[in-house]
mmCIF file of C-alpha atoms in Angstrom:
data_model
loop_
_atom_site.group_PDB
_atom_site.id
_atom_site.type_symbol
_atom_site.label_atom_id
_atom_site.label_comp_id
_atom_site.label_asym_id
_atom_site.label_seq_id
_atom_site.Cartn_x
_atom_site.Cartn_y
_atom_site.Cartn_z
ATOM 1 C CA MET A 1 -59.427 74.778 -12.054
ATOM 2 C CA SER A 2 -56.406 74.748 -14.320
ATOM 3 C CA THR A 3 -55.519 71.459 -15.948
ATOM 4 C CA ASP A 4 -51.904 72.448 -16.675
ATOM 5 C CA THR A 5 -49.576 69.852 -15.157
ATOM 6 C CA GLY A 6 -46.399 71.585 -16.239
ATOM 7 C CA VAL A 7 -45.444 68.493 -18.239
ATOM 8 C CA ALA A 8 -45.017 68.207 -21.972
ATOM 9 C CA PRO A 9 -47.807 65.955 -23.254
ATOM 10 C CA ALA A 10 -46.995 62.448 -24.411
ATOM 11 C CA THR A 11 -48.231 61.248 -27.758
ATOM 12 C CA GLU A 12 -51.187 58.872 -27.842
ATOM 13 C CA GLY A 13 -48.882 56.002 -28.782
ATOM 14 C CA ASP A 14 -46.510 56.768 -25.929
ATOM 15 C CA ARG A 15 -49.355 57.039 -23.472
ATOM 16 C CA ALA A 16 -50.788 53.717 -24.568
ATOM 17 C CA MET A 17 -47.405 52.174 -23.847
ATOM 18 C CA ALA A 18 -47.253 53.813 -20.446
ATOM 19 C CA VAL A 19 -50.727 52.914 -19.225
ATOM 20 C CA HIS A 20 -51.144 49.433 -17.760
ATOM 21 C CA ALA A 21 -54.232 49.433 -15.591
ATOM 22 C CA THR A 22 -54.249 45.643 -15.379
ATOM 23 C CA PRO A 23 -51.233 43.353 -15.070
ATOM 24 C CA ALA A 24 -50.138 41.487 -18.220
ATOM 25 C CA VAL A 25 -49.581 38.251 -16.247
ATOM 26 C CA GLU A 26 -52.123 36.093 -14.441
ATOM 27 C CA PRO A 27 -53.114 38.077 -11.335
ATOM 28 C CA VAL A 28 -52.681 36.773 -7.810
ATOM 29 C CA ILE A 29 -55.755 38.721 -6.709
ATOM 30 C CA SER A 30 -58.595 39.655 -9.039
ATOM 31 C CA VAL A 31 -61.406 41.781 -7.618
ATOM 32 C CA ARG A 32 -64.569 42.168 -9.672
ATOM 33 C CA ASN A 33 -67.577 44.403 -8.957
ATOM 34 C CA LEU A 34 -66.935 44.272 -5.220
ATOM 35 C CA TRP A 35 -69.483 45.874 -2.892
ATOM 36 C CA LYS A 36 -69.653 46.288 0.847
ATOM 37 C CA VAL A 37 -72.803 47.982 2.015
ATOM 38 C CA PHE A 38 -73.752 48.361 5.663
ATOM 39 C CA GLY A 39 -77.417 48.501 6.645
ATOM 40 C CA GLU A 40 -80.606 46.440 6.804
ATOM 41 C CA LYS A 41 -81.307 46.811 3.067
ATOM 42 C CA ALA A 42 -77.699 46.306 1.993
ATOM 43 C CA ASP A 43 -78.329 43.293 -0.244
ATOM 44 C CA GLY A 44 -80.650 45.291 -2.484
ATOM 45 C CA VAL A 45 -78.144 47.990 -3.366
ATOM 46 C CA PRO A 46 -75.624 46.295 -5.735
ATOM 47 C CA GLY A 47 -78.319 44.823 -7.999
ATOM 48 C CA SER A 48 -80.322 48.028 -8.307
ATOM 49 C CA THR A 49 -79.355 50.328 -11.159
ATOM 50 C CA GLU A 50 -81.015 53.240 -9.396
ATOM 51 C CA LEU A 51 -79.522 52.678 -5.937
ATOM 52 C CA SER A 52 -76.038 51.701 -7.116
ATOM 53 C CA SER A 53 -75.712 54.953 -9.038
ATOM 54 C CA LEU A 54 -76.428 57.124 -5.997
ATOM 55 C CA SER A 55 -73.709 58.969 -4.131
ATOM 56 C CA ARG A 56 -72.895 57.781 -0.637
ATOM 57 C CA LYS A 57 -74.901 60.643 0.867
ATOM 58 C CA GLU A 58 -77.888 60.066 -1.408
ATOM 59 C CA LEU A 59 -77.892 56.333 -0.665
ATOM 60 C CA LYS A 60 -77.829 56.998 3.066
ATOM 61 C CA GLU A 61 -80.796 59.359 2.771
ATOM 62 C CA ALA A 62 -82.774 56.985 0.535
ATOM 63 C CA THR A 63 -82.173 53.668 2.293
ATOM 64 C CA GLY A 64 -80.273 54.255 5.530
ATOM 65 C CA CYS A 65 -77.425 52.172 4.100
ATOM 66 C CA VAL A 66 -73.780 53.159 3.915
ATOM 67 C CA ALA A 67 -71.769 51.980 0.914
ATOM 68 C CA ALA A 68 -68.161 51.563 2.036
ATOM 69 C CA VAL A 69 -66.949 49.832 -1.150
ATOM 70 C CA CYS A 70 -68.789 50.457 -4.399
ATOM 71 C CA ASP A 71 -68.466 48.298 -7.512
ATOM 72 C CA LEU A 72 -64.662 48.044 -7.276
ATOM 73 C CA SER A 73 -62.611 46.044 -9.822
ATOM 74 C CA PHE A 74 -58.835 45.636 -10.077
ATOM 75 C CA ASP A 75 -56.063 43.039 -10.398
ATOM 76 C CA VAL A 76 -52.852 42.556 -8.419
ATOM 77 C CA ALA A 77 -49.935 40.947 -10.257
ATOM 78 C CA PRO A 78 -47.465 38.475 -8.719
ATOM 79 C CA GLY A 79 -44.653 40.279 -6.929
ATOM 80 C CA GLU A 80 -46.379 43.653 -7.223
ATOM 81 C CA VAL A 81 -46.590 46.278 -4.490
ATOM 82 C CA PHE A 82 -50.157 47.463 -5.036
ATOM 83 C CA VAL A 83 -51.102 50.527 -3.004
ATOM 84 C CA VAL A 84 -54.668 51.555 -2.168
ATOM 85 C CA MET A 85 -54.883 55.132 -0.967
ATOM 86 C CA GLY A 86 -57.531 57.631 -0.056
ATOM 87 C CA LEU A 87 -58.604 59.977 2.682
ATOM 88 C CA SER A 88 -60.263 58.834 5.885
ATOM 89 C CA GLY A 89 -63.640 57.293 5.100
ATOM 90 C CA SER A 90 -62.761 56.435 1.507
ATOM 91 C CA GLY A 91 -63.297 52.695 2.137
ATOM 92 C CA LYS A 92 -59.719 51.493 1.788
ATOM 93 C CA SER A 93 -59.506 49.675 5.146
ATOM 94 C CA THR A 94 -62.893 48.050 4.549
ATOM 95 C CA LEU A 95 -61.622 46.925 1.158
ATOM 96 C CA VAL A 96 -58.504 45.213 2.513
ATOM 97 C CA ARG A 97 -60.586 43.366 5.102
ATOM 98 C CA CYS A 98 -62.952 42.192 2.375
ATOM 99 C CA LEU A 99 -59.997 40.563 0.623
ATOM 100 C CA THR A 100 -59.814 37.929 3.373
ATOM 101 C CA ARG A 101 -63.450 38.155 4.482
ATOM 102 C CA LEU A 102 -62.592 39.649 7.844
ATOM 103 C CA ILE A 103 -65.494 41.777 6.650
ATOM 104 C CA GLU A 104 -68.016 39.911 4.519
ATOM 105 C CA PRO A 105 -68.551 41.558 1.105
ATOM 106 C CA THR A 106 -72.107 42.288 0.055
ATOM 107 C CA ALA A 107 -71.575 41.314 -3.585
ATOM 108 C CA GLY A 108 -68.893 40.707 -6.186
ATOM 109 C CA GLU A 109 -65.867 38.440 -6.536
ATOM 110 C CA VAL A 110 -62.488 38.228 -4.830
ATOM 111 C CA VAL A 111 -60.504 35.654 -6.781
ATOM 112 C CA PHE A 112 -57.269 34.563 -5.103
ATOM 113 C CA GLN A 113 -54.996 32.361 -7.205
ATOM 114 C CA GLY A 114 -57.984 31.283 -9.301
ATOM 115 C CA GLU A 115 -60.403 30.628 -6.425
ATOM 116 C CA ASP A 116 -63.246 32.944 -5.444
ATOM 117 C CA ILE A 117 -62.846 33.236 -1.687
ATOM 118 C CA LEU A 118 -66.468 34.307 -1.337
ATOM 119 C CA ASN A 119 -67.300 30.664 -2.025
ATOM 120 C CA CYS A 120 -64.826 29.272 0.527
ATOM 121 C CA ASN A 121 -66.163 27.342 3.501
ATOM 122 C CA GLU A 122 -64.900 28.078 7.006
ATOM 123 C CA LYS A 123 -62.061 25.577 6.869
ATOM 124 C CA ALA A 124 -60.771 26.810 3.497
ATOM 125 C CA LEU A 125 -61.011 30.398 4.673
ATOM 126 C CA ARG A 126 -59.118 29.580 7.863
ATOM 127 C CA ASP A 127 -56.384 27.874 5.855
ATOM 128 C CA LEU A 128 -56.192 30.885 3.540
ATOM 129 C CA ARG A 129 -55.624 33.269 6.447
ATOM 130 C CA ARG A 130 -53.146 30.984 8.208
ATOM 131 C CA GLN A 131 -50.996 29.938 5.285
ATOM 132 C CA ARG A 132 -51.453 31.988 2.114
ATOM 133 C CA ILE A 133 -52.194 35.560 3.206
ATOM 134 C CA SER A 134 -50.749 37.477 6.166
ATOM 135 C CA MET A 135 -51.798 40.888 7.427
ATOM 136 C CA VAL A 136 -49.900 43.693 9.156
ATOM 137 C CA PHE A 137 -52.065 46.176 11.050
ATOM 138 C CA GLN A 138 -51.555 49.748 12.250
ATOM 139 C CA HIS A 139 -51.889 48.519 15.833
ATOM 140 C CA PHE A 140 -49.241 45.874 16.162
ATOM 141 C CA GLY A 141 -51.382 43.284 17.950
ATOM 142 C CA LEU A 142 -48.414 41.724 19.719
ATOM 143 C CA LEU A 143 -48.958 39.417 22.682
ATOM 144 C CA PRO A 144 -47.531 41.430 25.602
ATOM 145 C CA HIS A 145 -46.720 38.396 27.755
ATOM 146 C CA ARG A 146 -44.704 36.684 25.012
ATOM 147 C CA ARG A 147 -41.154 37.455 23.981
ATOM 148 C CA VAL A 148 -40.283 38.576 20.463
ATOM 149 C CA VAL A 149 -39.368 35.106 19.232
ATOM 150 C CA ASP A 150 -42.640 33.655 20.501
ATOM 151 C CA ASN A 151 -44.668 36.483 18.961
ATOM 152 C CA VAL A 152 -42.985 35.892 15.623
ATOM 153 C CA ALA A 153 -43.553 32.133 15.841
ATOM 154 C CA TYR A 154 -47.174 32.443 16.999
ATOM 155 C CA GLY A 155 -48.744 31.878 13.573
ATOM 156 C CA LEU A 156 -46.657 28.763 13.071
ATOM 157 C CA GLU A 157 -47.708 27.547 16.502
ATOM 158 C CA ILE A 158 -51.364 27.945 15.507
ATOM 159 C CA ARG A 159 -50.636 25.895 12.392
ATOM 160 C CA GLY A 160 -49.259 23.097 14.541
ATOM 161 C CA THR A 161 -45.644 23.438 13.401
ATOM 162 C CA ALA A 162 -43.181 21.626 15.662
ATOM 163 C CA LYS A 163 -41.449 23.862 18.199
ATOM 164 C CA ALA A 164 -37.935 23.371 16.868
ATOM 165 C CA GLU A 165 -38.997 24.212 13.329
ATOM 166 C CA ARG A 166 -41.000 27.288 14.277
ATOM 167 C CA LEU A 167 -38.154 28.656 16.420
ATOM 168 C CA ARG A 168 -35.728 28.078 13.552
ATOM 169 C CA ARG A 169 -38.010 29.920 11.133
ATOM 170 C CA ALA A 170 -38.626 32.712 13.675
ATOM 171 C CA ALA A 171 -34.878 33.211 14.032
ATOM 172 C CA GLU A 172 -34.554 33.518 10.238
ATOM 173 C CA VAL A 173 -37.151 36.253 9.853
ATOM 174 C CA ILE A 174 -36.030 38.070 13.014
ATOM 175 C CA ASP A 175 -32.648 38.389 11.362
ATOM 176 C CA LEU A 176 -34.304 39.391 8.076
ATOM 177 C CA VAL A 177 -36.089 42.376 9.676
ATOM 178 C CA GLY A 178 -33.041 43.477 11.675
ATOM 179 C CA LEU A 179 -34.079 42.385 15.178
ATOM 180 C CA THR A 180 -31.252 39.986 15.952
ATOM 181 C CA GLY A 181 -30.349 40.416 19.625
ATOM 182 C CA TYR A 182 -33.912 41.237 20.680
ATOM 183 C CA GLU A 183 -35.332 37.723 20.444
ATOM 184 C CA HIS A 184 -35.978 37.470 24.181
ATOM 185 C CA SER A 185 -37.276 41.013 24.740
ATOM 186 C CA PHE A 186 -40.920 41.692 25.549
ATOM 187 C CA PRO A 187 -42.927 44.067 23.328
ATOM 188 C CA ASP A 188 -43.062 46.848 25.931
ATOM 189 C CA GLN A 189 -39.264 46.904 25.946
ATOM 190 C CA LEU A 190 -39.198 47.879 22.265
ATOM 191 C CA SER A 191 -39.784 51.145 20.420
ATOM 192 C CA GLY A 192 -42.794 51.543 18.144
ATOM 193 C CA GLY A 193 -40.683 50.932 15.050
ATOM 194 C CA MET A 194 -39.165 47.798 16.540
ATOM 195 C CA GLN A 195 -42.599 46.520 17.530
ATOM 196 C CA GLN A 196 -43.754 46.978 13.950
ATOM 197 C CA ARG A 197 -40.701 45.020 12.795
ATOM 198 C CA VAL A 198 -41.926 42.190 15.027
ATOM 199 C CA GLY A 199 -45.276 42.452 13.270
ATOM 200 C CA LEU A 200 -43.526 42.228 9.904
ATOM 201 C CA ALA A 201 -41.498 39.220 11.034
ATOM 202 C CA ARG A 202 -44.630 37.476 12.290
ATOM 203 C CA ALA A 203 -46.333 38.058 8.921
ATOM 204 C CA LEU A 204 -43.310 36.735 7.026
ATOM 205 C CA ALA A 205 -42.723 33.708 9.245
ATOM 206 C CA GLY A 206 -45.421 31.613 7.606
ATOM 207 C CA ASP A 207 -44.057 32.348 4.102
ATOM 208 C CA PRO A 208 -47.414 33.599 2.766
ATOM 209 C CA ASP A 209 -48.067 34.294 -0.901
ATOM 210 C CA VAL A 210 -49.472 37.775 -0.180
ATOM 211 C CA LEU A 211 -48.879 40.386 2.518
ATOM 212 C CA LEU A 212 -51.649 42.867 3.326
ATOM 213 C CA PHE A 213 -50.699 46.098 5.108
ATOM 214 C CA ASP A 214 -53.434 48.260 6.653
ATOM 215 C CA GLU A 215 -51.807 51.662 7.319
ATOM 216 C CA PRO A 216 -49.080 49.935 9.344
ATOM 217 C CA PHE A 217 -46.886 52.999 9.875
ATOM 218 C CA SER A 218 -49.419 55.799 10.396
ATOM 219 C CA ALA A 219 -48.959 55.809 14.187
ATOM 220 C CA LEU A 220 -45.165 56.031 13.993
ATOM 221 C CA ASP A 221 -42.984 59.124 14.225
ATOM 222 C CA PRO A 222 -41.960 60.520 10.801
ATOM 223 C CA LEU A 223 -38.333 59.359 10.953
ATOM 224 C CA ILE A 224 -39.307 55.874 12.133
ATOM 225 C CA ARG A 225 -42.015 55.785 9.485
ATOM 226 C CA ARG A 226 -39.457 56.544 6.782
ATOM 227 C CA ASP A 227 -37.192 53.804 8.095
ATOM 228 C CA MET A 228 -40.050 51.318 8.018
ATOM 229 C CA GLN A 229 -40.961 52.293 4.454
ATOM 230 C CA ASN A 230 -37.360 51.620 3.467
ATOM 231 C CA GLU A 231 -37.576 48.318 5.314
ATOM 232 C CA VAL A 232 -40.620 47.271 3.277
ATOM 233 C CA ILE A 233 -38.793 48.179 0.064
ATOM 234 C CA ARG A 234 -35.748 46.178 1.157
ATOM 235 C CA LEU A 235 -37.827 43.180 2.172
ATOM 236 C CA HIS A 236 -39.723 43.291 -1.096
ATOM 237 C CA HIS A 237 -36.455 43.210 -3.020
ATOM 238 C CA GLU A 238 -35.199 40.305 -0.908
ATOM 239 C CA VAL A 239 -38.273 38.098 -0.653
ATOM 240 C CA GLY A 240 -40.353 39.301 -3.628
ATOM 241 C CA LYS A 241 -43.734 38.940 -1.957
ATOM 242 C CA THR A 242 -46.898 40.309 -3.497
ATOM 243 C CA MET A 243 -48.035 43.183 -1.280
ATOM 244 C CA VAL A 244 -51.250 45.177 -0.956
ATOM 245 C CA PHE A 245 -50.531 48.326 1.033
ATOM 246 C CA ILE A 246 -53.210 50.651 2.430
ATOM 247 C CA THR A 247 -52.300 54.269 3.168
ATOM 248 C CA HIS A 248 -53.715 57.787 3.253
ATOM 249 C CA ASP A 249 -50.283 59.309 2.568
ATOM 250 C CA LEU A 250 -49.496 60.121 -1.065
ATOM 251 C CA SER A 251 -45.742 60.330 -0.530
ATOM 252 C CA GLU A 252 -45.824 56.862 1.026
ATOM 253 C CA ALA A 253 -47.906 55.557 -1.875
ATOM 254 C CA LEU A 254 -45.513 56.996 -4.452
ATOM 255 C CA LYS A 255 -42.480 55.646 -2.610
ATOM 256 C CA LEU A 256 -43.777 52.095 -2.203
ATOM 257 C CA GLY A 257 -46.248 51.407 -4.967
ATOM 258 C CA ASP A 258 -45.680 49.815 -8.343
ATOM 259 C CA ARG A 259 -49.265 50.892 -9.002
ATOM 260 C CA ILE A 260 -51.660 52.984 -6.952
ATOM 261 C CA LEU A 261 -55.449 52.826 -6.710
ATOM 262 C CA ILE A 262 -57.060 56.037 -5.477
ATOM 263 C CA MET A 263 -60.429 55.690 -3.738
ATOM 264 C CA ARG A 264 -63.049 58.297 -2.897
ATOM 265 C CA ASP A 265 -66.320 57.549 -1.126
ATOM 266 C CA GLY A 266 -65.872 53.835 -1.759
ATOM 267 C CA ARG A 267 -65.281 54.158 -5.480
ATOM 268 C CA LEU A 268 -62.244 53.855 -7.711
ATOM 269 C CA VAL A 269 -61.141 57.235 -9.025
ATOM 270 C CA GLN A 270 -57.936 56.256 -10.831
ATOM 271 C CA ILE A 271 -55.483 53.403 -10.943
ATOM 272 C CA GLY A 272 -51.970 53.565 -12.347
ATOM 273 C CA THR A 273 -48.299 54.091 -11.673
ATOM 274 C CA GLY A 274 -47.097 57.164 -9.821
ATOM 275 C CA ALA A 275 -46.038 58.663 -13.144
ATOM 276 C CA GLU A 276 -49.501 58.074 -14.598
ATOM 277 C CA LEU A 277 -51.225 59.733 -11.649
ATOM 278 C CA VAL A 278 -48.926 62.757 -11.794
ATOM 279 C CA GLY A 279 -48.647 62.988 -15.570
ATOM 280 C CA ALA A 280 -52.296 62.315 -16.457
ATOM 281 C CA PRO A 281 -54.604 62.766 -13.435
ATOM 282 C CA ALA A 282 -58.080 61.435 -14.174
ATOM 283 C CA ASP A 283 -59.949 64.367 -12.670
ATOM 284 C CA ASP A 284 -59.644 67.402 -10.393
ATOM 285 C CA TYR A 285 -59.713 65.207 -7.290
ATOM 286 C CA VAL A 286 -56.544 63.365 -8.353
ATOM 287 C CA ARG A 287 -55.049 66.595 -9.691
ATOM 288 C CA ASP A 288 -55.421 68.172 -6.251
ATOM 289 C CA PHE A 289 -53.867 65.094 -4.638
ATOM 290 C CA VAL A 290 -50.720 65.293 -6.738
ATOM 291 C CA ARG A 291 -50.457 69.074 -7.020
ATOM 292 C CA GLU A 292 -47.542 69.376 -4.573
ATOM 293 C CA VAL A 293 -45.618 66.356 -5.845
ATOM 294 C CA PRO A 294 -42.216 67.259 -7.371
ATOM 295 C CA ARG A 295 -42.854 66.021 -10.899
ATOM 296 C CA SER A 296 -39.187 65.494 -11.664
ATOM 297 C CA HIS A 297 -39.111 62.939 -8.815
ATOM 298 C CA VAL A 298 -41.979 60.885 -10.257
ATOM 299 C CA LEU A 299 -42.298 61.299 -13.998
ATOM 300 C CA THR A 300 -40.190 59.142 -16.288
ATOM 301 C CA LEU A 301 -38.565 60.063 -19.576
ATOM 302 C CA ARG A 302 -41.419 58.284 -21.358
ATOM 303 C CA TRP A 303 -43.720 61.086 -20.229
ATOM 304 C CA ILE A 304 -41.631 64.015 -21.444
ATOM 305 C CA MET A 305 -39.904 62.705 -24.561
ATOM 306 C CA ARG A 306 -40.769 64.193 -27.937
ATOM 307 C CA PRO A 307 -40.696 62.598 -31.388
ATOM 308 C CA VAL A 308 -37.459 62.740 -33.327
ATOM 309 C CA ALA A 309 -37.377 65.859 -35.509
ATOM 310 C CA ASP A 310 -35.536 66.584 -38.752
ATOM 311 C CA GLY A 311 -32.104 67.888 -37.866
ATOM 312 C CA ASP A 312 -31.845 66.096 -34.509
ATOM 313 C CA ASP A 313 -28.329 64.817 -33.911
ATOM 314 C CA LEU A 314 -28.822 61.222 -32.748
ATOM 315 C CA GLU A 315 -25.285 60.601 -31.590
ATOM 316 C CA GLY A 316 -26.119 61.476 -27.979
ATOM 317 C CA PRO A 317 -26.336 59.135 -24.978
ATOM 318 C CA GLU A 318 -29.151 56.615 -24.537
ATOM 319 C CA PHE A 319 -31.545 56.207 -21.601
ATOM 320 C CA GLY A 320 -34.390 53.815 -20.943
ATOM 321 C CA PRO A 321 -37.952 55.180 -20.971
ATOM 322 C CA ASP A 322 -38.520 54.355 -17.288
ATOM 323 C CA VAL A 323 -35.622 56.448 -15.974
ATOM 324 C CA ILE A 324 -36.905 59.057 -13.512
ATOM 325 C CA VAL A 325 -36.507 62.601 -14.846
ATOM 326 C CA ARG A 326 -34.547 63.655 -11.756
ATOM 327 C CA ASP A 327 -31.924 61.011 -12.522
ATOM 328 C CA ALA A 328 -31.428 62.249 -16.087
ATOM 329 C CA VAL A 329 -31.292 66.023 -15.518
ATOM 330 C CA ARG A 330 -27.513 66.363 -15.347
ATOM 331 C CA ALA A 331 -26.885 64.107 -18.341
ATOM 332 C CA VAL A 332 -29.389 66.003 -20.488
ATOM 333 C CA LEU A 333 -28.164 69.466 -19.537
ATOM 334 C CA GLU A 334 -24.509 68.524 -19.999
ATOM 335 C CA ALA A 335 -25.054 66.815 -23.358
ATOM 336 C CA GLU A 336 -24.432 68.749 -26.547
ATOM 337 C CA ARG A 337 -27.407 67.102 -28.232
ATOM 338 C CA PRO A 338 -30.726 65.546 -27.111
ATOM 339 C CA ILE A 339 -30.513 62.192 -25.371
ATOM 340 C CA LYS A 340 -32.178 59.212 -26.997
ATOM 341 C CA VAL A 341 -34.934 57.271 -25.241
ATOM 342 C CA VAL A 342 -34.532 53.652 -26.281
ATOM 343 C CA ALA A 343 -36.311 50.408 -25.330
ATOM 344 C CA ASP A 344 -35.392 46.968 -26.690
ATOM 345 C CA GLY A 345 -33.208 48.595 -29.331
ATOM 346 C CA ARG A 346 -36.086 50.780 -30.594
ATOM 347 C CA LEU A 347 -35.824 54.567 -30.566
ATOM 348 C CA LEU A 348 -38.941 55.926 -28.861
ATOM 349 C CA GLY A 349 -38.095 59.610 -28.803
ATOM 350 C CA VAL A 350 -35.617 62.215 -27.603
ATOM 351 C CA VAL A 351 -35.313 64.510 -24.595
ATOM 352 C CA GLY A 352 -33.504 67.836 -24.700
ATOM 353 C CA ASN A 353 -33.046 70.851 -22.470
ATOM 354 C CA ALA A 354 -36.512 72.224 -23.175
ATOM 355 C CA GLU A 355 -38.308 69.060 -22.074
ATOM 356 C CA ILE A 356 -36.195 68.672 -18.933
ATOM 357 C CA LEU A 357 -36.475 72.316 -17.885
ATOM 358 C CA ALA A 358 -40.257 72.292 -18.374
ATOM 359 C CA VAL A 359 -40.553 69.541 -15.761
ATOM 360 C CA VAL A 360 -37.939 70.896 -13.354
ATOM 361 C CA ALA A 361 -39.567 74.335 -13.450
ATOM 362 C CA GLY A 362 -42.922 72.745 -12.689
ATOM 363 C CA SER A 363 -41.482 70.858 -9.697
#
């Protein structure tokens, strides 16, 4: 299989600047060597060099166990939208449930704000789920006999929040997700997209530190799904919550994610920004995933810039290295000289017609 991505290669120094597999700040969530194995002999798999190296099929044949999550490690930074994607059966939904112990991990660590939740007792775990982490599911899970405002306030009710306070907070988040006027409607009076907005409002009502989304829009019609993706982006800009978003849809992952973790058969294949996945796929599996992605819509100038050459006229316009190629095409093609790629006053490289056209042609 060809490895040509249609993108001019970055230098090693540029690539080192672009790659950031772990956040530079203290992570909100830190997962280390996480395993979830189903089966009677599950506990023996993570500690066995022989068994842990087997493929999912080989492990099933040898032990009868199924490894849903295999030796997974990653960090999630504060305020980040961290997307986990993979095909059906890749282990992504099991993973997100392990993060709050809705499914008990077999081995490893899940450190949330400095505390390993695998060591939490029942009370601490209950408090974690009620106050610090909220989850939005594919199936909305609304209470059909309760009106919108009561569904949104339900988590606060479970906490014991006074009625006046929880109704005030419910009204705030109902307005935030664009449902003002529907407070007294029942779920079956709402469209699928509106019901999912209720789910979002319910998750936001308790002001959690982290929001977990498990394929929340996969059952929605394409146009409604797009609207809900835009809603998540808007809400993230407004409230700045850390989000872990599970999806099987690459376009959704690229649209929402600051970084994306790709899983296959329970294992991490690659983790990085959309530009990193498209510009430097780790293997043929990732390369096939991103093959149809318009590169000019994902890659940044950092990935296509070239070093300054003798004779380059450096009087042209300046752009930042994280500008999407698509957004710079007109400026580059209309300029009489290469544009400069500058960060913090430092000239990183230049981009001319040849670099831009190489990407656009490959899109």
